[in-house]
Short mmCIF file of N, CA and C in Angstrom, two decimals:
data_model
loop_
_atom_site.label_atom_id
_atom_site.label_comp_id
_atom_site.label_asym_id
_atom_site.label_seq_id
_atom_site.Cartn_x
_atom_site.Cartn_y
_atom_site.Cartn_z
N MET U 1469 111.98 105.54 115.36
CA MET U 1469 110.51 105.18 115.26
C MET U 1469 110.62 103.97 114.26
N LEU U 1470 109.79 102.92 114.63
CA LEU U 1470 109.67 101.69 113.90
C LEU U 1470 108.90 102.05 112.61
N ASP U 1471 109.49 101.49 111.53
CA ASP U 1471 108.62 101.72 110.22
C ASP U 1471 107.98 100.38 109.80
N ARG U 1472 106.66 100.54 109.79
CA ARG U 1472 105.96 99.26 109.67
C ARG U 1472 105.50 99.09 108.20
N ARG U 1473 106.10 99.93 107.37
CA ARG U 1473 105.56 99.78 105.90
C ARG U 1473 105.95 98.73 105.34
N GLN U 1474 105.32 98.11 104.30
CA GLN U 1474 105.72 96.87 103.65
C GLN U 1474 106.74 97.30 102.54
N GLY U 1475 106.60 98.52 102.04
CA GLY U 1475 107.47 99.00 100.83
C GLY U 1475 107.94 100.54 100.97
N ALA U 1476 108.93 100.79 100.36
CA ALA U 1476 109.56 102.19 100.47
C ALA U 1476 108.48 103.12 99.88
N ARG U 1477 108.51 104.33 100.58
CA ARG U 1477 107.69 105.48 99.86
C ARG U 1477 108.69 106.51 99.43
N ASP U 1478 108.24 107.08 98.22
CA ASP U 1478 109.01 108.11 97.57
C ASP U 1478 108.58 109.48 98.04
N LYS U 1479 109.64 110.30 98.50
CA LYS U 1479 109.27 111.55 98.85
C LYS U 1479 108.99 112.41 97.69
N VAL U 1480 107.84 113.28 97.86
CA VAL U 1480 107.08 113.90 96.80
C VAL U 1480 106.58 115.26 97.45
N ILE U 1481 106.30 116.08 96.53
CA ILE U 1481 105.39 117.24 97.01
C ILE U 1481 104.38 117.46 95.92
N TYR U 1482 103.35 116.69 96.09
CA TYR U 1482 101.99 116.92 95.17
C TYR U 1482 100.97 117.64 95.94
N GLY U 1483 100.14 118.35 95.07
CA GLY U 1483 99.04 118.80 95.63
C GLY U 1483 97.90 117.83 95.61
N GLY U 1484 97.07 117.76 96.49
CA GLY U 1484 95.96 116.85 96.60
C GLY U 1484 94.74 117.44 96.99
N VAL U 1485 93.61 116.59 96.97
CA VAL U 1485 92.33 117.11 97.40
C VAL U 1485 91.80 115.88 98.10
N ALA U 1486 91.40 115.95 99.36
CA ALA U 1486 90.81 114.90 100.07
C ALA U 1486 89.52 115.24 100.21
N GLU U 1487 88.53 114.17 99.86
CA GLU U 1487 87.16 114.17 100.03
C GLU U 1487 86.79 113.53 101.41
N LEU U 1488 86.26 114.13 102.23
CA LEU U 1488 86.10 113.72 103.64
C LEU U 1488 84.87 112.90 104.11
N ASP U 1489 83.85 113.34 103.27
CA ASP U 1489 82.62 112.60 103.66
C ASP U 1489 81.61 112.51 102.40
N GLU U 1490 80.33 111.96 102.57
CA GLU U 1490 79.40 111.58 101.64
C GLU U 1490 78.89 112.77 101.04
N ARG U 1491 79.06 113.87 101.76
CA ARG U 1491 78.26 115.08 101.18
C ARG U 1491 79.29 115.70 100.36
N GLY U 1492 80.40 115.23 100.16
CA GLY U 1492 81.47 115.88 99.15
C GLY U 1492 82.34 116.98 99.67
N THR U 1493 82.31 117.00 101.02
CA THR U 1493 83.19 118.00 101.46
C THR U 1493 84.73 117.70 101.34
N THR U 1494 85.41 118.66 100.70
CA THR U 1494 86.92 118.53 100.35
C THR U 1494 87.88 119.49 101.04
N ARG U 1495 89.01 119.02 101.10
CA ARG U 1495 90.04 119.87 101.72
C ARG U 1495 91.33 119.71 100.84
N GLU U 1496 91.91 120.68 100.74
CA GLU U 1496 93.24 120.59 99.76
C GLU U 1496 94.33 120.13 100.87
N CYS U 1497 95.23 119.55 100.31
CA CYS U 1497 96.36 118.91 101.20
C CYS U 1497 97.79 118.84 100.30
N ILE U 1498 98.81 118.44 100.98
CA ILE U 1498 99.99 118.19 100.15
C ILE U 1498 100.48 116.83 100.53
N VAL U 1499 100.65 116.22 99.42
CA VAL U 1499 101.04 114.67 99.56
C VAL U 1499 102.61 114.68 99.74
N ARG U 1500 103.06 114.30 101.04
CA ARG U 1500 104.54 114.39 101.30
C ARG U 1500 105.39 113.14 100.94
N ASN U 1501 104.60 111.98 100.90
CA ASN U 1501 105.36 110.79 100.33
C ASN U 1501 104.30 109.77 100.05
N ILE U 1502 104.58 109.02 99.07
CA ILE U 1502 103.63 108.13 98.41
C ILE U 1502 104.35 106.79 97.94
N SER U 1503 103.45 105.82 98.20
CA SER U 1503 103.73 104.36 97.43
C SER U 1503 102.55 103.84 96.81
N ASP U 1504 102.69 102.67 96.37
CA ASP U 1504 101.58 101.92 95.74
C ASP U 1504 100.45 101.56 96.88
N LYS U 1505 100.76 101.64 98.10
CA LYS U 1505 100.10 101.16 99.30
C LYS U 1505 99.60 102.20 100.06
N GLY U 1506 100.20 103.51 100.06
CA GLY U 1506 99.71 104.51 100.96
C GLY U 1506 100.47 105.89 100.60
N ALA U 1507 100.11 106.72 101.67
CA ALA U 1507 100.80 107.93 101.48
C ALA U 1507 100.63 108.69 102.77
N SER U 1508 101.43 109.86 102.93
CA SER U 1508 101.54 110.69 104.02
C SER U 1508 101.04 112.16 103.46
N VAL U 1509 100.00 112.73 104.10
CA VAL U 1509 99.50 113.96 103.46
C VAL U 1509 99.50 115.04 104.70
N GLU U 1510 99.74 116.08 104.39
CA GLU U 1510 99.80 117.25 105.29
C GLU U 1510 98.58 118.28 104.94
N PHE U 1511 97.69 118.59 105.90
CA PHE U 1511 96.64 119.68 105.69
C PHE U 1511 97.15 121.05 106.33
N SER U 1512 96.63 122.02 105.75
CA SER U 1512 97.03 123.44 106.20
C SER U 1512 96.81 123.65 107.67
N ASN U 1513 95.84 122.93 108.19
CA ASN U 1513 95.39 123.00 109.69
C ASN U 1513 94.79 121.72 110.18
N ILE U 1514 94.50 121.41 111.38
CA ILE U 1514 94.06 120.27 111.92
C ILE U 1514 92.50 120.12 111.51
N VAL U 1515 92.34 118.88 110.91
CA VAL U 1515 91.04 118.54 110.43
C VAL U 1515 90.38 117.40 111.08
N ASN U 1516 89.12 117.30 110.93
CA ASN U 1516 88.38 116.07 111.39
C ASN U 1516 88.29 115.14 110.38
N LEU U 1517 88.83 114.03 110.55
CA LEU U 1517 88.85 112.89 109.50
C LEU U 1517 87.99 111.74 109.80
N PRO U 1518 87.39 111.13 108.84
CA PRO U 1518 86.72 109.96 108.81
C PRO U 1518 87.45 108.84 109.30
N LYS U 1519 86.89 107.92 110.14
CA LYS U 1519 87.43 107.01 110.50
C LYS U 1519 87.56 105.72 109.47
N GLU U 1520 86.60 105.61 108.68
CA GLU U 1520 86.38 104.56 107.74
C GLU U 1520 87.23 104.85 106.55
N GLN U 1521 86.69 105.33 105.57
CA GLN U 1521 87.41 105.74 104.36
C GLN U 1521 87.35 107.16 103.86
N MET U 1522 88.13 107.56 102.98
CA MET U 1522 88.16 108.83 102.30
C MET U 1522 88.85 108.78 101.02
N SER U 1523 88.59 109.71 100.17
CA SER U 1523 89.06 109.62 98.80
C SER U 1523 90.36 110.81 98.73
N LEU U 1524 91.17 110.21 98.03
CA LEU U 1524 92.41 111.23 97.84
C LEU U 1524 92.62 111.36 96.26
N ARG U 1525 92.60 112.58 95.87
CA ARG U 1525 92.78 112.81 94.41
C ARG U 1525 93.97 113.53 94.31
N ILE U 1526 94.85 113.10 93.52
CA ILE U 1526 96.23 113.64 93.07
C ILE U 1526 96.07 114.04 91.67
N ALA U 1527 96.05 115.36 91.33
CA ALA U 1527 95.90 115.67 89.95
C ALA U 1527 97.18 115.45 89.20
N ARG U 1528 98.32 115.65 89.74
CA ARG U 1528 99.55 115.56 89.12
C ARG U 1528 99.75 113.98 88.43
N LYS U 1529 99.17 113.08 89.21
CA LYS U 1529 99.33 111.68 88.94
C LYS U 1529 98.07 111.15 87.98
N GLY U 1530 97.02 112.14 88.11
CA GLY U 1530 95.72 111.76 87.26
C GLY U 1530 94.86 110.68 87.88
N ARG U 1531 95.18 110.40 89.29
CA ARG U 1531 94.49 109.36 90.04
C ARG U 1531 93.81 109.89 91.12
N SER U 1532 92.91 108.84 91.55
CA SER U 1532 92.34 109.03 92.83
C SER U 1532 92.35 107.77 93.49
N PHE U 1533 92.37 107.79 94.82
CA PHE U 1533 92.63 106.57 95.73
C PHE U 1533 91.65 106.58 96.89
N LEU U 1534 91.01 105.30 97.41
CA LEU U 1534 90.21 105.23 98.44
C LEU U 1534 91.29 104.91 99.22
N ALA U 1535 91.17 105.55 100.64
CA ALA U 1535 91.99 105.36 101.58
C ALA U 1535 91.54 105.18 102.89
N LYS U 1536 92.26 104.65 103.93
CA LYS U 1536 91.87 104.61 105.21
C LYS U 1536 92.95 105.38 106.03
N VAL U 1537 92.48 106.14 107.03
CA VAL U 1537 93.35 106.68 107.90
C VAL U 1537 93.99 105.76 108.86
N VAL U 1538 95.33 105.67 108.84
CA VAL U 1538 96.17 104.75 109.77
C VAL U 1538 96.47 105.53 110.88
N TRP U 1539 97.04 106.61 110.90
CA TRP U 1539 97.59 107.47 111.97
C TRP U 1539 97.28 108.97 111.61
N TRP U 1540 97.28 109.89 112.71
CA TRP U 1540 97.13 111.18 112.47
C TRP U 1540 97.96 111.91 113.58
N ARG U 1541 98.58 113.09 113.23
CA ARG U 1541 99.36 113.85 114.46
C ARG U 1541 99.17 115.20 113.90
N ASP U 1542 98.49 115.97 114.65
CA ASP U 1542 98.16 117.37 114.28
C ASP U 1542 97.54 117.47 112.92
N ASN U 1543 98.31 118.10 112.00
CA ASN U 1543 97.96 118.28 110.72
C ASN U 1543 98.41 117.19 109.63
N PHE U 1544 99.23 116.23 110.15
CA PHE U 1544 99.87 115.17 109.28
C PHE U 1544 98.99 113.94 109.46
N VAL U 1545 98.72 113.24 108.31
CA VAL U 1545 97.98 112.02 108.20
C VAL U 1545 98.54 110.93 107.49
N GLY U 1546 98.58 109.91 107.87
CA GLY U 1546 99.05 108.66 107.30
C GLY U 1546 97.85 107.88 106.67
N LEU U 1547 97.91 107.64 105.24
CA LEU U 1547 96.82 106.89 104.74
C LEU U 1547 97.32 105.45 104.09
N ALA U 1548 96.26 104.54 104.16
CA ALA U 1548 96.65 103.30 103.44
C ALA U 1548 95.52 103.16 102.36
N PHE U 1549 96.09 102.94 101.17
CA PHE U 1549 95.30 102.93 99.98
C PHE U 1549 94.41 101.47 99.99
N SER U 1550 93.12 101.58 99.63
CA SER U 1550 92.28 100.31 99.69
C SER U 1550 92.64 99.74 98.19
N ALA U 1551 92.60 98.33 98.36
CA ALA U 1551 92.86 97.56 97.15
C ALA U 1551 91.53 97.41 96.34
N GLU U 1552 90.45 98.01 96.90
CA GLU U 1552 89.16 97.54 96.29
C GLU U 1552 89.05 98.36 94.95
N THR U 1553 89.13 99.48 94.85
CA THR U 1553 88.79 100.33 93.58
C THR U 1553 89.79 101.40 93.43
N PRO U 1554 91.03 101.06 93.11
CA PRO U 1554 91.86 102.14 92.72
C PRO U 1554 91.48 102.75 91.29
N SER U 1555 91.21 104.25 91.27
CA SER U 1555 90.92 104.74 89.96
C SER U 1555 91.99 104.50 88.91
N GLU U 1556 91.59 104.40 87.69
CA GLU U 1556 92.52 104.22 86.59
C GLU U 1556 93.02 105.79 86.01
N PRO U 1557 94.13 105.73 85.51
CA PRO U 1557 94.57 107.08 85.04
C PRO U 1557 93.58 107.38 83.84
N VAL U 1558 93.33 108.73 83.64
CA VAL U 1558 92.41 109.16 82.71
C VAL U 1558 92.72 108.76 81.25
N SER U 1559 94.00 108.76 80.89
CA SER U 1559 94.34 108.55 79.55
C SER U 1559 95.68 107.73 79.43
N ASP U 1560 95.85 107.32 78.05
CA ASP U 1560 97.04 106.47 77.98
C ASP U 1560 98.14 107.36 78.25
N LEU U 1561 98.20 108.55 77.95
CA LEU U 1561 99.52 109.39 78.17
C LEU U 1561 99.93 109.44 79.65
N GLU U 1562 98.75 109.55 80.53
CA GLU U 1562 98.84 109.44 82.03
C GLU U 1562 99.36 108.18 82.47
N GLU U 1563 98.85 107.01 81.97
CA GLU U 1563 99.35 105.85 82.33
C GLU U 1563 100.85 105.60 81.96
N ARG U 1564 101.37 105.95 80.77
CA ARG U 1564 102.71 105.83 80.33
C ARG U 1564 103.52 106.80 81.36
N LEU U 1565 102.98 108.06 81.75
CA LEU U 1565 103.86 108.84 82.64
C LEU U 1565 103.89 108.08 84.06
N ARG U 1566 102.80 107.62 84.50
CA ARG U 1566 102.83 106.79 85.59
C ARG U 1566 103.93 105.66 85.73
N ARG U 1567 103.83 104.88 84.70
CA ARG U 1567 104.84 103.99 84.55
C ARG U 1567 106.16 104.32 84.40
N SER U 1568 106.44 105.39 83.81
CA SER U 1568 107.80 105.94 83.49
C SER U 1568 108.25 106.53 85.11
N GLU U 1569 107.41 107.21 85.80
CA GLU U 1569 107.73 107.72 87.07
C GLU U 1569 108.14 106.62 88.04
N ILE U 1570 107.43 105.39 88.00
CA ILE U 1570 107.73 104.31 88.80
C ILE U 1570 109.07 103.59 88.51
N LYS U 1571 109.43 103.59 87.20
CA LYS U 1571 110.68 103.11 86.67
C LYS U 1571 111.76 104.06 87.17
N LYS U 1572 111.49 105.34 86.94
CA LYS U 1572 112.51 106.40 87.41
C LYS U 1572 112.87 106.20 88.87
N ARG U 1573 111.77 106.08 89.72
CA ARG U 1573 112.05 105.77 91.08
C ARG U 1573 112.95 104.43 91.44
N GLN U 1574 112.62 103.49 90.72
CA GLN U 1574 113.23 102.23 90.84
C GLN U 1574 114.83 102.44 90.43
N LEU U 1575 114.92 103.00 89.47
CA LEU U 1575 116.43 103.13 88.93
C LEU U 1575 117.19 104.27 90.04
N GLN U 1576 116.46 105.27 90.55
CA GLN U 1576 117.15 106.17 91.62
C GLN U 1576 117.47 105.31 92.73
N ARG U 1577 116.60 104.35 93.16
CA ARG U 1577 116.82 103.59 94.36
C ARG U 1577 118.34 102.68 93.99
N ARG U 1578 118.23 102.13 92.85
CA ARG U 1578 119.25 101.20 92.34
C ARG U 1578 120.62 102.10 92.38
N ILE U 1579 120.62 103.16 91.94
CA ILE U 1579 121.76 104.13 91.77
C ILE U 1579 122.41 104.34 93.30
N LYS U 1580 121.25 104.68 94.15
CA LYS U 1580 121.76 105.00 95.71
C LYS U 1580 122.47 103.66 96.08
N GLU U 1581 121.82 102.60 96.00
CA GLU U 1581 122.44 101.20 96.34
C GLU U 1581 123.76 101.08 95.88
N LEU U 1582 124.11 101.35 94.50
CA LEU U 1582 125.39 101.01 93.99
C LEU U 1582 126.33 102.08 94.55
N LEU U 1583 125.95 103.27 94.88
CA LEU U 1583 126.77 104.22 95.48
C LEU U 1583 126.98 104.15 97.00
N GLY U 1584 126.12 103.19 97.46
CA GLY U 1584 126.31 102.96 98.96
C GLY U 1584 125.60 103.94 99.82
N GLU U 1585 124.80 104.72 99.34
CA GLU U 1585 124.01 105.72 100.15
C GLU U 1585 122.89 104.84 100.98
N ARG U 1586 122.81 103.93 100.97
CA ARG U 1586 121.59 103.46 101.99
C ARG U 1586 122.05 102.95 103.22
#
């Protein structure tokens, strides 16, 4: 399958909460991979998703994202994050943790490149 993403996504298993409509309807989900531009999430069963925008909250990262549904297959959904209003981390500690996670992923990729695993 052709990968049309502009950047690599990191494989993760984060708990998430998707806010599906303006009434505040939420569904728990699992974030399977993530980047600065989007994520792939899995719901426990098939859901009706908004075509325009939804909100994805990831507690572990202390962030919320506005997202657009790009594709869905059964209970798996691909999201593209909106550049409009990404939520800022709640505290300085969370911001430092987020930056260190990004740096860690960059170093892991570099190690794989040096070991010829790509």
